[in-house]
Short mmCIF file of C-alpha atoms in Angstrom, two decimals:
data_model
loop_
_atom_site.label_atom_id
_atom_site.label_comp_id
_atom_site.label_asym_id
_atom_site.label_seq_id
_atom_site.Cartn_x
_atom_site.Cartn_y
_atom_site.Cartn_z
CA UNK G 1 18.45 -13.28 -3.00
CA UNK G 2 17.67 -10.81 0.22
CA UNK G 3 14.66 -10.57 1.42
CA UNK G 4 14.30 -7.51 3.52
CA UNK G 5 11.10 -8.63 5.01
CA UNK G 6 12.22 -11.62 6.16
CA UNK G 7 15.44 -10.07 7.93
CA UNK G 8 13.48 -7.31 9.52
CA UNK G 9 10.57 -9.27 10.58
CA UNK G 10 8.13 -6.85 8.97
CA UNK G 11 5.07 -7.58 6.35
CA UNK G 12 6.41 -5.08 3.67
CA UNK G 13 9.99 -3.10 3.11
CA UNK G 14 9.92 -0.32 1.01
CA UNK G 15 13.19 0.72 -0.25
CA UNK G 16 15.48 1.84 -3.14
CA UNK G 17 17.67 -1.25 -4.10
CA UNK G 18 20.95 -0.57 -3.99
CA UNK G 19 23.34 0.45 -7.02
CA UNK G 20 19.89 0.72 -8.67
CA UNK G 21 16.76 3.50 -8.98
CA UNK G 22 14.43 0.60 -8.30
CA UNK G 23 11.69 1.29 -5.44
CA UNK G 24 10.97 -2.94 -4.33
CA UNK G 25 8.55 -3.46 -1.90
CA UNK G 26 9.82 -6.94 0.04
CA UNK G 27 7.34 -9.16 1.57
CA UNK G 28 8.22 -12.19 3.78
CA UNK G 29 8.76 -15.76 1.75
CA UNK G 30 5.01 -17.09 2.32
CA UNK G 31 3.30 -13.79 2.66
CA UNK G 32 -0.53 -14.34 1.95
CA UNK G 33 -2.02 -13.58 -1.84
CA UNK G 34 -4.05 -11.18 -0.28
CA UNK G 35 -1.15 -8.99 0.56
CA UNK G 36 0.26 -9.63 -3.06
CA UNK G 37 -3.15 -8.37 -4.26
CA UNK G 38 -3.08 -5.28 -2.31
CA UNK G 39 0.05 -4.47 -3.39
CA UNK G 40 -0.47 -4.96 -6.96
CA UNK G 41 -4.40 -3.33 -6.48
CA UNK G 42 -1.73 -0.19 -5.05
CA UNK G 43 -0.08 0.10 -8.08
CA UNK G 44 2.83 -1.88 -7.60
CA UNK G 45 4.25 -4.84 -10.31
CA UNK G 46 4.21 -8.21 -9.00
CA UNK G 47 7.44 -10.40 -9.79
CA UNK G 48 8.63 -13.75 -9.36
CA UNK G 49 11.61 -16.06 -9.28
CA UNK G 50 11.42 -19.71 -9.25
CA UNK G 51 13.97 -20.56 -6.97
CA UNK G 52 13.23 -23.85 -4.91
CA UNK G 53 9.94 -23.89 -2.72
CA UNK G 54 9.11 -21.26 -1.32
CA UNK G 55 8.85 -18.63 -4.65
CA UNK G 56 10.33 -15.68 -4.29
CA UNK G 57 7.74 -12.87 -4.72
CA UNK G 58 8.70 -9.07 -4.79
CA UNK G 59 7.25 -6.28 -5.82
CA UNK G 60 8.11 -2.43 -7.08
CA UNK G 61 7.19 0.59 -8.35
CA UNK G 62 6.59 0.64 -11.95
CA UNK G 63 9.67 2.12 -13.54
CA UNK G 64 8.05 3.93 -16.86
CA UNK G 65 6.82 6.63 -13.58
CA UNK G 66 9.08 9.77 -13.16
CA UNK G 67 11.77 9.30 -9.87
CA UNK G 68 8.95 11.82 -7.78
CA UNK G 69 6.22 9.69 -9.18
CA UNK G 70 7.83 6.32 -8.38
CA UNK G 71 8.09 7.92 -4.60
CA UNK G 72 4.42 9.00 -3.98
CA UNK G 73 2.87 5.99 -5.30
CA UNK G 74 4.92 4.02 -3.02
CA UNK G 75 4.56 5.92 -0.02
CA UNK G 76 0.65 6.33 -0.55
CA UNK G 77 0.62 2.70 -0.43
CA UNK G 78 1.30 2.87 3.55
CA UNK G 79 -1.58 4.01 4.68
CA UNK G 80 -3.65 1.64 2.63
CA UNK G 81 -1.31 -1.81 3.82
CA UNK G 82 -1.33 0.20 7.56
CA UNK G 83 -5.31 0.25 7.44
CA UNK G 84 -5.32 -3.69 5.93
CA UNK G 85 -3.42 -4.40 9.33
CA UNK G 86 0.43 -4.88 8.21
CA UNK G 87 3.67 -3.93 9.40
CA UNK G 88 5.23 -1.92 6.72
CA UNK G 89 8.76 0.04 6.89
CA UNK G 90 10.31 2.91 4.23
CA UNK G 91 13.19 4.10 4.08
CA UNK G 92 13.42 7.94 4.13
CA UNK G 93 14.82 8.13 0.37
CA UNK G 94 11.88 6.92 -0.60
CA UNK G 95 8.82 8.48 1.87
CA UNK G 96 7.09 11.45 0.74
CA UNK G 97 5.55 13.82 3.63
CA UNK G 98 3.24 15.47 1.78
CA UNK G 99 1.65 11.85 -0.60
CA UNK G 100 1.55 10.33 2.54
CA UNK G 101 -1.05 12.66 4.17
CA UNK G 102 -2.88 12.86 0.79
CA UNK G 103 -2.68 9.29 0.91
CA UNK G 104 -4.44 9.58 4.66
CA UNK G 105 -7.01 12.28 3.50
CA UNK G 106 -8.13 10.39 0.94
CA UNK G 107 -8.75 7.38 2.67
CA UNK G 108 -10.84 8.82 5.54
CA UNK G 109 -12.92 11.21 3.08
CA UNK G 110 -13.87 7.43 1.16
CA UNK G 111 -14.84 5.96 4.74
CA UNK G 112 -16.52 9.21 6.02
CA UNK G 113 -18.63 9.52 2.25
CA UNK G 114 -19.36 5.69 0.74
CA UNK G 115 -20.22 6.08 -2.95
CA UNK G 116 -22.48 3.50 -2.70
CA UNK G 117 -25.64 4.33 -0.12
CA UNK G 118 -28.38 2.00 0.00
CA UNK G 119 -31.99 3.00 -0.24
CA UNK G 120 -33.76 3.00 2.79
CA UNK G 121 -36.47 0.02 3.61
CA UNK G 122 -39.86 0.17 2.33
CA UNK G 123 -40.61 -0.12 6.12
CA UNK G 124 -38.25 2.42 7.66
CA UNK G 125 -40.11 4.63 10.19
CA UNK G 126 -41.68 7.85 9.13
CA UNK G 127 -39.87 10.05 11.80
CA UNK G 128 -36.41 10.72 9.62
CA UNK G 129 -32.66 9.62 11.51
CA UNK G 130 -30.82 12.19 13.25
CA UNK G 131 -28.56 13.99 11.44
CA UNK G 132 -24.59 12.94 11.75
CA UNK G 133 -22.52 15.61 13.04
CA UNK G 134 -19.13 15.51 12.17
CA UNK G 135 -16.17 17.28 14.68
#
């Protein structure tokens, strides 16, 4: 079986495999489980093959999604697996311009806004913070 990842020397391959309308997402033979998770926490099915040690692991795009649908979840995947600190190539077949800067937006309006804000100290000073400006 081909692993991309492993040829290419990257963490993840995105790609349409070929003579098929599958999106896989290749990572290297002994990628960590935390990169499996992230995938899979992305959206993407998890799939293995027992051949001898090491497993073949592989992901893709969950085929019950429409062809357009398959393509933005996997492309808003890259700025998430970018952020986590992997390498990650697409192919252009499967990229999509306009989920990937979604993708982007939506990932710096959750860092710039936390849902979760803790109260302040019972001790905090009475004078209040300076406000954040934002450019």
């Amino acid at each position: 079986m081909a692993n991309l990842a492993d040829e290419c020397g990257t963490d993840v391959e995105i790609y349409i495999k070929a003579l098929t309308t599958t999106i896989h997402a290749d990572t290297p033979t002994g990628a960590p489980a935390k990169l499996h998770d992230l995938l899979e926490q992305l959206g993407l099915e998890r799939h293995e093959y027992p051949t001898a040690a090491p497993l073949y692991i592989w992901h893709t795009v969950p085929e019950h999604l429409g062809a357009d649908e398959q393509k933005r979840l996997a492309t808003r995947a890259i700025p998430a697996l970018l952020l986590a600190g992997y390498e990650v190539n697409c192919t252009s077949d499967v990229f999509d311009e306009d989920a990937y800067r979604q993708a982007v937006h939506d990932i710096r309006a959750r860092a710039a806004h936390p849902a979760a804000q803790s109260p302040a100290p019972a001790s905090s000073p009475s004078r209040p913070a300076p406000a954040r400006r934002t450019p």
